[in-house]
Backbone as XML, in Angstrom:
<?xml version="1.0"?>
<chain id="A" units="angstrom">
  <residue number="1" name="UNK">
    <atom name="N" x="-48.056" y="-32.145" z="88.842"/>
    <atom name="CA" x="-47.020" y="-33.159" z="88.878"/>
    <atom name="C" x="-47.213" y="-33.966" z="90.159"/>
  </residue>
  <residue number="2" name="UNK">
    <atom name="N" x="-47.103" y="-35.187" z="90.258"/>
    <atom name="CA" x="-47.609" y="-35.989" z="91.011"/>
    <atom name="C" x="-45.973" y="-36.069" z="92.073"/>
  </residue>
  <residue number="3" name="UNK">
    <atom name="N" x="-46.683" y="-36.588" z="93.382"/>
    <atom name="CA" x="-45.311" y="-36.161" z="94.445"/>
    <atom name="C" x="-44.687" y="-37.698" z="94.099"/>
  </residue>
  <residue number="4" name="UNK">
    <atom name="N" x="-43.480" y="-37.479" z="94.632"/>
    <atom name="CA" x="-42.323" y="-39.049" z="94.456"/>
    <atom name="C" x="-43.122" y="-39.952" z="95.455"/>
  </residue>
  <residue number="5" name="UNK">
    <atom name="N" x="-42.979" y="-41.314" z="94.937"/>
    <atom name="CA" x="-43.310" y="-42.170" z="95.898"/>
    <atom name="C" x="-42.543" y="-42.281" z="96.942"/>
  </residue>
  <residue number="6" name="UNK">
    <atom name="N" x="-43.010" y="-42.782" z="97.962"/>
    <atom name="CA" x="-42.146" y="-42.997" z="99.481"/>
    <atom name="C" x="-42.206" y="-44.271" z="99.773"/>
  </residue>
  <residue number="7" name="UNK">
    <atom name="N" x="-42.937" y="-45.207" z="98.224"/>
    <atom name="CA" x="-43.640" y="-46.378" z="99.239"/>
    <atom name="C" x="-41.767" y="-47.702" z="98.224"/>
  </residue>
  <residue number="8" name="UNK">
    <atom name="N" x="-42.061" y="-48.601" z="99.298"/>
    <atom name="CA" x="-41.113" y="-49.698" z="98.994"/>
    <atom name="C" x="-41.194" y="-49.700" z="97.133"/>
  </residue>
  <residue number="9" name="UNK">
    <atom name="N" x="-39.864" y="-50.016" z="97.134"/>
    <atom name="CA" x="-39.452" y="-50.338" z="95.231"/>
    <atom name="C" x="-39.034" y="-51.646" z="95.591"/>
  </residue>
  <residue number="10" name="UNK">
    <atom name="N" x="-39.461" y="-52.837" z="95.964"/>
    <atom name="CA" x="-39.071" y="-54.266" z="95.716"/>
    <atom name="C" x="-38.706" y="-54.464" z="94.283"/>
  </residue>
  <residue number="11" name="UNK">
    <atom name="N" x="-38.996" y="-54.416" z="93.198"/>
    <atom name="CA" x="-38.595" y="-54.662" z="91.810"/>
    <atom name="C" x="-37.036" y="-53.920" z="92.183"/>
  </residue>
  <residue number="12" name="UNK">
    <atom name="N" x="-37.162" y="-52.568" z="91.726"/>
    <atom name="CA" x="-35.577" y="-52.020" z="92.164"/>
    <atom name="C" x="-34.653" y="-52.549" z="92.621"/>
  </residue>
  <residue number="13" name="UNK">
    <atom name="N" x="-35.191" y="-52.773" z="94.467"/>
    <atom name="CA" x="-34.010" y="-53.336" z="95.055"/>
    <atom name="C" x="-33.318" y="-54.581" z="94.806"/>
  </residue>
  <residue number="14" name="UNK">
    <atom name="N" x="-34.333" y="-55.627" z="93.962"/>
    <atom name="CA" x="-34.196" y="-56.957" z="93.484"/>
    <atom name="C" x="-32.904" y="-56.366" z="92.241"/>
  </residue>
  <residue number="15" name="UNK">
    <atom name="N" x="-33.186" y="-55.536" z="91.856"/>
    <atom name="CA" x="-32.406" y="-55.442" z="90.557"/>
    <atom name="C" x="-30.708" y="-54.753" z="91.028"/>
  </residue>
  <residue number="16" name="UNK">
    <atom name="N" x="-31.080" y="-54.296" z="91.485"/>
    <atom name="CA" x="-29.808" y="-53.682" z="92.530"/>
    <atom name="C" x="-29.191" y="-54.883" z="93.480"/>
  </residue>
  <residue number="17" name="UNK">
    <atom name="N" x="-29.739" y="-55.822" z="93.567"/>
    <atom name="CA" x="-28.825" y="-56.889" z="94.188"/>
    <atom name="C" x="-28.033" y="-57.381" z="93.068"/>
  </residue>
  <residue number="18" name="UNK">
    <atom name="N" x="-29.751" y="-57.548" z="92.272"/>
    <atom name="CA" x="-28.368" y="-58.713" z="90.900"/>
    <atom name="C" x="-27.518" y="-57.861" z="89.460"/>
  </residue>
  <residue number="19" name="UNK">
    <atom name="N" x="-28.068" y="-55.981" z="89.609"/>
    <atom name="CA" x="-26.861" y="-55.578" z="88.623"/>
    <atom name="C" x="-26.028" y="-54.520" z="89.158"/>
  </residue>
  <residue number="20" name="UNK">
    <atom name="N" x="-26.077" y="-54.785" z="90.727"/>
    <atom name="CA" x="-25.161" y="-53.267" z="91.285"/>
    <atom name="C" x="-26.263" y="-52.515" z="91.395"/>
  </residue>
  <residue number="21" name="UNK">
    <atom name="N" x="-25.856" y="-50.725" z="91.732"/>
    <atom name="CA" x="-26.698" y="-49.736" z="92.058"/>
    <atom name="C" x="-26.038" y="-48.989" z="91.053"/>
  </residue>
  <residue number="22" name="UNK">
    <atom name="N" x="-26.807" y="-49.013" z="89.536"/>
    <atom name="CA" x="-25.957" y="-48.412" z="88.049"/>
    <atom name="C" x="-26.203" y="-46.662" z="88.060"/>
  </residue>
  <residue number="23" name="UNK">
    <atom name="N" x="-27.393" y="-46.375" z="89.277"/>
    <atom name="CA" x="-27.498" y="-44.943" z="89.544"/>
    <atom name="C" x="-26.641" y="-44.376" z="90.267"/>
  </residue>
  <residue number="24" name="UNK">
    <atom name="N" x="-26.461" y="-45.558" z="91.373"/>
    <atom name="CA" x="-24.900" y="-44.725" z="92.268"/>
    <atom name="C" x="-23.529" y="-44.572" z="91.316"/>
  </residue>
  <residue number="25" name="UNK">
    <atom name="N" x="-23.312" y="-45.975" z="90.713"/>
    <atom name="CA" x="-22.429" y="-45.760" z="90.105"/>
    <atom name="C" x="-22.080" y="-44.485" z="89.267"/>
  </residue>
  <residue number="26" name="UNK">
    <atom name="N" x="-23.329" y="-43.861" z="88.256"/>
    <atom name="CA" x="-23.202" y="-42.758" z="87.320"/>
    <atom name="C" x="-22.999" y="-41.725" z="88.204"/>
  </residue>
  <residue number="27" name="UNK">
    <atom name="N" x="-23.864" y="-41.503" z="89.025"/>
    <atom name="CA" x="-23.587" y="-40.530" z="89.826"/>
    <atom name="C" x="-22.151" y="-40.163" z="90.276"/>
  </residue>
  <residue number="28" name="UNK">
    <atom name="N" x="-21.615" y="-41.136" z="91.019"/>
    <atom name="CA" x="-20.041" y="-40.867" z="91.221"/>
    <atom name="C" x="-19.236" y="-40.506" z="89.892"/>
  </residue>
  <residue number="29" name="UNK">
    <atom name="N" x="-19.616" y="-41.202" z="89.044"/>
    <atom name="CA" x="-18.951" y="-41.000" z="87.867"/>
    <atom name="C" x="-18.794" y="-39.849" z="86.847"/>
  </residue>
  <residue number="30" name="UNK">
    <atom name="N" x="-20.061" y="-38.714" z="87.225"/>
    <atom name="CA" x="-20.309" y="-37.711" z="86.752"/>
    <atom name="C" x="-19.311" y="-36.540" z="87.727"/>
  </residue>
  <residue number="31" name="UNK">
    <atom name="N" x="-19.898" y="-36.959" z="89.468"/>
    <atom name="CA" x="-19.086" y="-36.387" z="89.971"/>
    <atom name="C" x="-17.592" y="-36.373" z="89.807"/>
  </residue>
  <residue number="32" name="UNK">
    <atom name="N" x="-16.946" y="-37.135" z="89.619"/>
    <atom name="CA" x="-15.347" y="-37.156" z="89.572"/>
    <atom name="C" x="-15.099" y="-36.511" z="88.028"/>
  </residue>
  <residue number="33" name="UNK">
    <atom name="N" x="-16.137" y="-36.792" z="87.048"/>
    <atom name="CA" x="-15.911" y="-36.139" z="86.043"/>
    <atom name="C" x="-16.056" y="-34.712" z="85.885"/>
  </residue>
  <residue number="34" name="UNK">
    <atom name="N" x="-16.949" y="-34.042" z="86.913"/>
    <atom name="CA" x="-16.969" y="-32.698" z="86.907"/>
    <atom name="C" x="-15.827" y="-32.052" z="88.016"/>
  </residue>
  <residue number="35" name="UNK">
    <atom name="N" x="-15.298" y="-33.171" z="88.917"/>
    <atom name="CA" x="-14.118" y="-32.682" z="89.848"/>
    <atom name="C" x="-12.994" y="-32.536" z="88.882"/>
  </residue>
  <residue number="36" name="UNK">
    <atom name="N" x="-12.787" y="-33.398" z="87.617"/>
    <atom name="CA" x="-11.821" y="-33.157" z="86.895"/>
    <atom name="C" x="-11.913" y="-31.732" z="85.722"/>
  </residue>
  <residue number="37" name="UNK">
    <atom name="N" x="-12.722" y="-32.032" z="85.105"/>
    <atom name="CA" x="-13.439" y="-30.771" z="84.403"/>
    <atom name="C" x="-13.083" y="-29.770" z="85.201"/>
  </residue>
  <residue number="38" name="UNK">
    <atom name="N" x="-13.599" y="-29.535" z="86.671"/>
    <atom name="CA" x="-13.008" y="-28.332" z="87.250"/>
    <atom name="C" x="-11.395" y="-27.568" z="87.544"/>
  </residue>
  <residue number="39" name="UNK">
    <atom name="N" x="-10.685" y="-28.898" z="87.978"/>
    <atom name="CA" x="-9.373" y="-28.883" z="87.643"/>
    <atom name="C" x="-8.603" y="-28.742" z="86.718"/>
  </residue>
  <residue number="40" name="UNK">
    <atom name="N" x="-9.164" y="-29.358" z="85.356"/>
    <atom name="CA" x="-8.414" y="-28.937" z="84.012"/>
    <atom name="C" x="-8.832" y="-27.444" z="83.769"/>
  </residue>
  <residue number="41" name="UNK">
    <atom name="N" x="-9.856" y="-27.007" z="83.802"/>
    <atom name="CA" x="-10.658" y="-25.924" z="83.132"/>
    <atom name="C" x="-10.506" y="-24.843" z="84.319"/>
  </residue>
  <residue number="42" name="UNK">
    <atom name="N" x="-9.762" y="-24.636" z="85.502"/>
    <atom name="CA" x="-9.449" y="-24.060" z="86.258"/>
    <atom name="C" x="-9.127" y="-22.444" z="86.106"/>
  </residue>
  <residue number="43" name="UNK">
    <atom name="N" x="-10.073" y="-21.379" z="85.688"/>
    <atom name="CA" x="-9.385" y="-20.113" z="84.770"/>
    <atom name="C" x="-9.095" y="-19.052" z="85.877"/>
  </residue>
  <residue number="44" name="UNK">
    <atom name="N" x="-9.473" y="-19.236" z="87.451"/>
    <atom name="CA" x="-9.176" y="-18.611" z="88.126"/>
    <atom name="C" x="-7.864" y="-17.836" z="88.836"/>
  </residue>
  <residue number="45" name="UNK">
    <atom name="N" x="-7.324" y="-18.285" z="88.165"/>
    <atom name="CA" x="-5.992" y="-17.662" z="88.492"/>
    <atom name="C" x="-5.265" y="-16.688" z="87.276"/>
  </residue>
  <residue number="46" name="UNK">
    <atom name="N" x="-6.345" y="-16.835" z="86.538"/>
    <atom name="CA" x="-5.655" y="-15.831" z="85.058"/>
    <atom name="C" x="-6.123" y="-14.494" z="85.714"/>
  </residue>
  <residue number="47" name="UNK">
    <atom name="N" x="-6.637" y="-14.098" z="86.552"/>
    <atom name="CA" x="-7.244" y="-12.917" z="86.948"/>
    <atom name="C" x="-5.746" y="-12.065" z="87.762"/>
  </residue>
  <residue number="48" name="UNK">
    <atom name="N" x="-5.320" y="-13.437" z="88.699"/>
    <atom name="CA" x="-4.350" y="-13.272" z="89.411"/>
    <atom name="C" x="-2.852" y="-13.111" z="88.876"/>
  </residue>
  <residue number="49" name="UNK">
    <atom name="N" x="-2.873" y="-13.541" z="87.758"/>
    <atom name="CA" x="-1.413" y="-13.484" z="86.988"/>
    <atom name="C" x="-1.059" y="-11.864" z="86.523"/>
  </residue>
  <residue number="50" name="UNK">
    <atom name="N" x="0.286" y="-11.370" z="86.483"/>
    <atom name="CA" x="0.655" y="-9.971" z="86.383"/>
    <atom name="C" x="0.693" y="-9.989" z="84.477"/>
  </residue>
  <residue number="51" name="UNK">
    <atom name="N" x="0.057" y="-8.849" z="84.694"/>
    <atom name="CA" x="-0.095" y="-7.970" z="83.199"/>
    <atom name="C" x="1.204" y="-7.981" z="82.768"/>
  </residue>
  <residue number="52" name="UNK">
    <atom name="N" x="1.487" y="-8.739" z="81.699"/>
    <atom name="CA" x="2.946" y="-8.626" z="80.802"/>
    <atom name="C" x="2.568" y="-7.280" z="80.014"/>
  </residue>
  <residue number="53" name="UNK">
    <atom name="N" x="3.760" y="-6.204" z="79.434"/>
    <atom name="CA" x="3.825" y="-5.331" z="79.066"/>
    <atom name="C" x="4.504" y="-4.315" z="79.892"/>
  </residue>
</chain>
């Protein structure tokens, strides 16, 4: 597998002026979606809740 380039992306950055940065964007967007996911789906406290019976 060939290593990542290090060298300048001029095409990229051209494109990132004129459509945003649509990788940062997803990125955040995944993140807040898995910050929520974690919060709804939260099962850690069922461990902590008292045994009815």
């Amino acid at each position: 597998m060939p290593a990542p380039s290090t060298a300048p992306a001029p095409i990229y950055d051209r494109l990132v002026d004129e459509q945003g940065d649509v990788l940062a964007d997803v990125r955040e967007a995944a993140q807040q979606a898995e910050r929520t996911a974690d919060d709804v789906l939260d099962f850690g406290h069922a461990q902590d809740a008292p045994q009815a019976g």
